[in-house]
XYZ file of C-alpha atoms in Angstrom:
424
model
C 0.000 0.000 0.000
C 1.281 3.429 -0.905
C 0.491 6.970 0.099
C -0.321 9.127 -2.975
C 1.830 12.217 -3.406
C 1.494 15.437 -5.340
C 3.868 14.039 -7.967
C 1.773 10.877 -8.449
C -1.885 11.860 -8.012
C -3.316 8.962 -9.992
C -4.937 6.358 -7.783
C -3.902 2.731 -7.744
C -5.353 -0.227 -5.916
C -4.078 -0.345 -2.341
C -3.523 3.402 -1.968
C -4.479 4.924 1.393
C -6.254 8.267 0.964
C -8.150 10.825 2.978
C -11.573 11.661 1.598
C -14.371 14.085 2.400
C -17.599 12.170 1.922
C -20.526 13.597 -0.019
C -23.972 12.210 -0.721
C -25.187 8.631 -0.643
C -25.292 6.637 -3.883
C -27.209 3.571 -4.944
C -25.865 0.357 -3.427
C -25.109 1.584 0.086
C -21.994 3.522 -0.882
C -21.114 7.215 -0.687
C -19.646 9.655 -3.172
C -16.314 11.360 -2.552
C -13.826 13.067 -4.828
C -10.097 12.506 -4.578
C -7.607 15.357 -4.935
C -6.813 14.010 -8.394
C -10.401 14.790 -9.401
C -11.455 11.161 -9.657
C -14.800 10.180 -8.149
C -14.421 7.598 -5.395
C -17.306 5.478 -4.134
C -16.550 4.731 -0.498
C -18.302 2.255 1.785
C -18.935 2.369 5.562
C -19.097 6.176 5.577
C -21.757 8.882 6.035
C -22.322 12.239 4.341
C -20.043 14.991 5.615
C -17.461 12.710 7.187
C -13.732 12.843 6.693
C -12.345 9.326 6.423
C -9.138 7.467 5.810
C -9.824 4.828 3.175
C -8.107 2.154 1.112
C -8.618 2.095 -2.644
C -9.968 -1.341 -3.533
C -10.665 -0.916 -7.252
C -9.786 1.599 -9.943
C -11.867 1.970 -13.094
C -11.547 4.371 -15.999
C -14.030 6.906 -14.594
C -14.131 6.134 -10.885
C -12.583 4.202 -8.023
C -13.912 2.281 -5.035
C -12.620 2.478 -1.481
C -13.224 0.960 1.943
C -13.216 3.127 5.057
C -10.381 2.262 7.418
C -10.771 5.046 9.961
C -13.253 7.845 10.578
C -11.317 11.076 11.131
C -14.295 13.429 11.491
C -17.510 11.569 12.289
C -21.034 12.563 11.351
C -23.424 13.281 14.212
C -25.540 10.469 12.717
C -22.841 7.829 13.211
C -23.514 5.189 15.865
C -21.712 2.098 17.056
C -22.331 -0.504 14.367
C -25.317 -2.742 15.035
C -23.217 -5.711 13.834
C -19.808 -5.598 15.591
C -18.134 -7.741 12.947
C -19.072 -5.198 10.254
C -17.584 -2.210 12.091
C -14.774 -0.126 10.551
C -12.474 -1.325 13.341
C -12.343 -4.660 11.531
C -10.260 -5.119 8.393
C -12.383 -4.467 5.280
C -11.791 -7.956 3.885
C -13.227 -9.470 7.076
C -16.396 -7.394 7.301
C -19.562 -9.319 6.442
C -21.950 -7.845 3.899
C -25.626 -7.169 4.370
C -25.663 -4.292 6.860
C -24.391 -1.340 4.835
C -26.226 1.237 6.964
C -25.697 -0.484 10.310
C -23.435 2.332 11.519
C -26.312 4.817 11.801
C -29.842 4.864 13.173
C -32.617 3.042 11.340
C -34.361 6.404 10.949
C -31.372 8.027 9.242
C -30.963 4.893 7.140
C -34.487 5.498 5.864
C -33.564 9.064 4.992
C -30.558 7.826 3.016
C -32.815 5.408 1.137
C -35.310 8.194 0.446
C -32.555 10.308 -1.098
C -31.435 7.463 -3.369
C -34.984 6.709 -4.519
C -35.823 10.394 -5.050
C -32.643 10.874 -7.088
C -33.366 7.835 -9.274
C -36.939 8.948 -9.959
C -35.788 12.456 -10.867
C -32.832 11.436 -13.042
C -34.321 8.452 -14.862
C -38.063 8.970 -14.487
C -38.336 12.736 -14.733
C -40.595 12.980 -11.665
C -40.124 14.437 -8.197
C -42.861 13.052 -5.924
C -42.921 13.871 -2.231
C -42.694 10.771 -0.048
C -41.132 9.300 3.055
C -39.818 5.803 3.720
C -42.037 4.172 6.340
C -40.758 1.890 9.084
C -42.286 -1.443 10.061
C -43.393 -2.446 13.537
C -40.901 -1.664 16.275
C -37.810 -1.582 14.055
C -36.795 1.822 15.396
C -36.844 0.529 18.969
C -34.808 -2.586 18.123
C -32.422 -0.722 15.796
C -33.618 -2.931 12.991
C -32.513 -6.243 14.471
C -34.199 -9.645 14.585
C -36.258 -9.220 11.413
C -34.700 -11.662 8.958
C -36.785 -14.843 8.782
C -34.603 -16.245 6.001
C -30.821 -16.413 6.250
C -28.198 -18.106 4.111
C -24.722 -18.923 5.387
C -21.951 -20.322 3.247
C -19.448 -23.133 3.769
C -15.955 -22.910 2.307
C -13.575 -25.721 1.354
C -12.178 -25.827 4.890
C -15.615 -26.277 6.496
C -15.778 -22.703 7.818
C -19.396 -21.484 8.083
C -20.420 -17.849 7.883
C -21.651 -15.035 5.677
C -19.721 -13.747 2.734
C -17.530 -10.707 3.169
C -19.007 -7.562 1.634
C -18.651 -7.541 -2.170
C -16.929 -10.933 -2.027
C -17.530 -14.684 -2.076
C -15.138 -15.341 0.786
C -16.593 -16.750 4.014
C -15.802 -14.660 7.107
C -16.024 -15.528 10.801
C -18.829 -13.979 12.848
C -20.104 -14.502 16.377
C -23.478 -12.879 15.828
C -26.205 -12.420 13.248
C -28.106 -9.480 14.754
C -30.466 -8.954 11.832
C -31.650 -12.566 11.981
C -34.713 -13.834 13.802
C -33.295 -14.740 17.250
C -33.953 -18.474 16.962
C -32.170 -18.542 13.606
C -29.212 -16.723 15.144
C -29.051 -19.230 18.008
C -29.108 -22.266 15.708
C -26.711 -20.674 13.234
C -24.148 -19.973 15.946
C -24.155 -23.659 16.882
C -23.440 -24.604 13.269
C -20.780 -21.903 12.931
C -19.007 -23.184 16.057
C -18.975 -26.801 14.838
C -18.246 -26.119 11.189
C -19.756 -28.141 8.350
C -18.530 -30.216 5.490
C -18.400 -28.167 2.322
C -18.259 -26.364 0.092
C -21.870 -25.329 -0.050
C -24.502 -23.310 1.757
C -26.881 -23.642 4.676
C -30.340 -22.090 4.533
C -32.346 -21.174 7.623
C -36.016 -20.198 7.588
C -38.461 -19.270 10.344
C -41.976 -19.247 8.858
C -45.221 -18.203 10.518
C -45.137 -21.122 12.982
C -41.789 -19.766 14.303
C -40.191 -23.231 14.067
C -36.761 -22.797 12.485
C -35.869 -25.097 9.599
C -32.312 -25.696 8.428
C -31.293 -27.259 5.138
C -27.725 -27.736 3.907
C -26.714 -27.911 0.269
C -23.226 -29.353 -0.018
C -21.531 -29.710 -3.413
C -24.880 -29.146 -5.086
C -26.718 -31.854 -3.144
C -29.366 -31.052 -0.521
C -29.645 -32.885 2.782
C -33.398 -33.228 2.283
C -36.271 -32.106 0.079
C -37.660 -28.617 0.717
C -40.656 -28.545 3.030
C -43.992 -26.943 2.142
C -44.437 -24.052 4.550
C -47.509 -22.091 5.597
C -47.169 -18.334 5.826
C -49.847 -15.983 7.099
C -51.044 -12.530 6.099
C -53.712 -11.491 8.553
C -56.237 -14.312 8.545
C -55.157 -15.550 5.128
C -52.761 -18.470 4.680
C -50.292 -18.994 1.822
C -48.486 -22.188 0.847
C -44.810 -21.494 0.088
C -41.949 -23.851 -0.740
C -39.124 -23.740 1.773
C -36.702 -22.717 -0.977
C -39.215 -20.509 -2.793
C -39.535 -16.743 -2.583
C -41.316 -15.106 0.333
C -40.739 -11.726 1.909
C -37.932 -11.843 4.483
C -39.106 -9.311 7.087
C -41.768 -10.753 9.389
C -44.100 -7.830 8.584
C -43.204 -7.357 4.922
C -45.860 -9.561 3.338
C -48.774 -7.943 5.165
C -47.266 -4.502 4.547
C -47.138 -5.063 0.790
C -50.553 -6.750 0.736
C -52.111 -3.680 2.332
C -49.947 -1.291 0.299
C -51.119 -2.760 -3.006
C -54.747 -2.485 -1.977
C -54.187 1.121 -0.890
C -52.375 1.895 -4.157
C -55.294 0.804 -6.342
C -57.294 3.803 -7.547
C -60.834 2.675 -6.709
C -62.321 5.090 -9.250
C -60.504 3.128 -11.964
C -61.039 -0.326 -10.470
C -63.642 -2.392 -12.345
C -64.420 -5.440 -10.200
C -65.671 -7.366 -13.254
C -62.562 -6.725 -15.372
C -59.648 -9.102 -15.952
C -56.839 -8.239 -13.535
C -53.223 -9.415 -13.582
C -50.462 -10.180 -11.088
C -47.291 -10.166 -13.200
C -44.176 -11.791 -11.744
C -46.778 -13.123 -9.327
C -44.791 -15.658 -7.299
C -47.130 -17.690 -5.110
C -50.012 -15.235 -5.500
C -49.584 -12.897 -2.521
C -50.389 -9.696 -4.395
C -52.865 -11.398 -6.695
C -54.845 -12.259 -3.577
C -54.742 -8.597 -2.517
C -56.376 -7.622 -5.828
C -58.858 -10.498 -5.748
C -59.977 -9.609 -2.239
C -60.896 -6.124 -3.443
C -62.743 -7.448 -6.482
C -64.836 -9.947 -4.507
C -65.737 -13.604 -4.759
C -66.067 -13.540 -8.555
C -62.697 -11.860 -9.057
C -60.878 -12.551 -12.311
C -57.176 -12.395 -11.527
C -54.435 -14.126 -13.475
C -51.000 -14.629 -11.909
C -48.045 -14.996 -14.278
C -44.716 -16.378 -13.086
C -41.897 -18.220 -14.857
C -41.241 -20.645 -11.968
C -43.574 -23.632 -12.373
C -43.594 -24.597 -8.688
C -44.577 -21.053 -7.690
C -47.373 -21.053 -10.279
C -48.751 -24.306 -8.895
C -48.739 -22.844 -5.385
C -50.398 -19.666 -6.676
C -53.267 -21.803 -7.980
C -53.664 -23.225 -4.479
C -53.387 -19.859 -2.768
C -55.937 -18.245 -5.103
C -58.357 -21.179 -5.131
C -61.108 -19.409 -3.152
C -61.762 -17.149 -6.149
C -63.373 -19.129 -8.945
C -62.134 -16.717 -11.593
C -58.518 -16.765 -10.459
C -55.946 -18.482 -12.676
C -52.173 -18.854 -12.831
C -49.895 -19.296 -15.832
C -46.253 -20.359 -16.043
C -44.155 -18.367 -18.463
C -42.098 -15.287 -19.151
C -44.075 -12.115 -18.576
C -42.956 -10.416 -21.796
C -44.026 -13.392 -23.910
C -47.283 -13.667 -22.001
C -48.121 -10.020 -22.711
C -47.384 -10.382 -26.426
C -49.695 -13.397 -26.488
C -52.366 -11.425 -24.682
C -52.177 -8.686 -27.310
C -53.080 -11.302 -29.920
C -56.245 -12.282 -28.009
C -59.762 -11.678 -29.224
C -61.567 -8.375 -28.831
C -63.547 -9.438 -25.745
C -60.423 -10.606 -23.877
C -58.569 -7.410 -24.741
C -61.458 -5.245 -23.586
C -61.609 -7.055 -20.239
C -57.842 -6.714 -19.806
C -57.820 -3.012 -20.705
C -60.416 -2.363 -18.029
C -58.324 -4.226 -15.491
C -55.643 -3.447 -12.944
C -52.118 -4.810 -13.331
C -49.852 -5.467 -10.372
C -46.259 -5.532 -11.578
C -43.700 -6.962 -9.139
C -40.539 -7.569 -11.180
C -37.172 -8.839 -9.924
C -34.454 -6.422 -8.842
C -33.485 -5.734 -12.460
C -36.931 -4.252 -13.075
C -39.472 -4.703 -15.851
C -37.440 -3.047 -18.647
C -38.716 -2.235 -22.119
C -39.378 -5.918 -22.885
C -42.283 -5.743 -20.444
C -43.245 -2.057 -20.336
C -43.735 -1.795 -24.111
C -46.331 -4.592 -24.520
C -47.884 -3.623 -21.186
C -48.392 -0.030 -22.349
C -49.786 -1.337 -25.631
C -52.262 -3.447 -23.675
C -53.213 -0.177 -21.903
C -54.745 -1.403 -18.612
C -56.679 1.096 -16.506
C -53.877 1.278 -13.966
C -50.547 -0.296 -13.090
C -49.439 -0.843 -9.505
C -45.677 -1.302 -9.617
C -43.972 -2.947 -6.617
C -40.267 -2.130 -6.804
C -37.281 -3.368 -4.828
C -34.647 -1.351 -6.700
C -34.664 2.469 -6.935
C -32.772 2.730 -10.222
C -34.944 0.087 -11.906
C -38.086 1.902 -10.774
C -36.708 5.216 -11.993
C -35.858 3.776 -15.403
C -39.203 1.998 -15.761
C -41.042 5.142 -14.657
C -39.406 6.930 -17.568
C -40.362 4.138 -19.962
C -43.990 4.120 -18.817
C -44.227 7.908 -19.016
C -42.936 7.786 -22.602
C -45.815 5.448 -23.378
C -48.614 7.506 -21.918
C -48.676 6.625 -18.208
C -48.070 9.015 -15.318
C -47.038 8.358 -11.736
C -49.941 9.408 -9.495
C -48.998 7.877 -6.145
C -45.853 6.623 -4.435
C -45.289 5.013 -1.054
C -42.021 3.542 0.206
C -41.256 1.035 2.969
C -38.158 -0.011 4.882
C -38.507 -3.776 4.526
C -34.751 -4.279 4.999
C -33.491 -2.224 7.982
C -29.732 -1.596 8.210
C -29.278 -2.478 4.537
C -29.401 -0.194 1.488
C -32.458 -1.978 0.080
C -35.803 -0.195 -0.040
C -39.251 -1.101 -1.349
C -41.659 1.203 -3.181
C -45.230 0.859 -4.417
C -46.141 3.190 -7.276
C -49.424 3.739 -9.106
C -49.437 4.625 -12.824
C -52.514 5.649 -14.819
C -52.922 6.742 -18.402
C -52.412 10.490 -18.755
């Protein structure tokens, strides 16, 4: 490692530099500018701080750095909620998954709001007013104990733990503070003993609070995944143990209610054909169907066959509910080739769009806008993807009329948003 000098201002990997930290950027990192003029994205910092950092990567237009020492701390800085992820530990040994753990949950929400607002303005051309809402008592617990699904990894030497931040190297930890307490307790027993590897170990604590553990070593699982029962209010959902379900204990009910609240009732035709695209096991399709009533016509579309089969089960109480397996873009193109009656029913309907982190993209937004449903409720887990897709939908005649955001992942950089789009 070398100290840069005035005669050699260009950054190289391993350099130790002092940086004044600016605003937050997408991905849980912060923007600084080195004396050479190069932008540096630095982790484990906060706006306004002066830090000593190590350059970990140098690209043509920017560099990345890890904070080694905080020279002038922000008033928002707190002792890290996860001791192993603190700046006092070497960067290579810090576990990932708690990028904002060195501040309060409330200020973490403000950082997420800034990132989402910036993405919507830059890529979507809109500047809605909104806040990021907390769940339950997360402020009181500093956002601990909420993860009901945790994956640890096993390296070639049998060491068990999380990956280091931005790495696939297993690091030693003595705590998992974001995990549901019973998962943390069981995981610590496995960490202490070690496990044959390489592979991964998945822990899940569903609605019955009984923790399940399943190891996958060298591609082989120790047992078949169990069929779990999750609950949203009084409603029950069947979910595969290795299938997708919201991780925060309160996330599923939060999104269920948020989707119902996001639907513009003046544009909601209970007799129309509604859609839950990227529908998973039917959680949000059920939210729409409940509003439409016992004769609801809701079709869930998902490319994972097992999830589609479970969606059929979870939506069975509505006689008009269906589920299809397939890619959403191909499904929409097929729908556009339907008969006049089917198209009319679809155009009067409401679409819930819950894409993966990469977003819907033009492959989906273009045929969706051509279908021209009465409204689109977009559930987003990535600010930049939502910003980009907002721009795409606006280009095709839709406008953002409502936005709500939720902190489903305290102490991380991830944030959820639910946006309503209607034809202008």
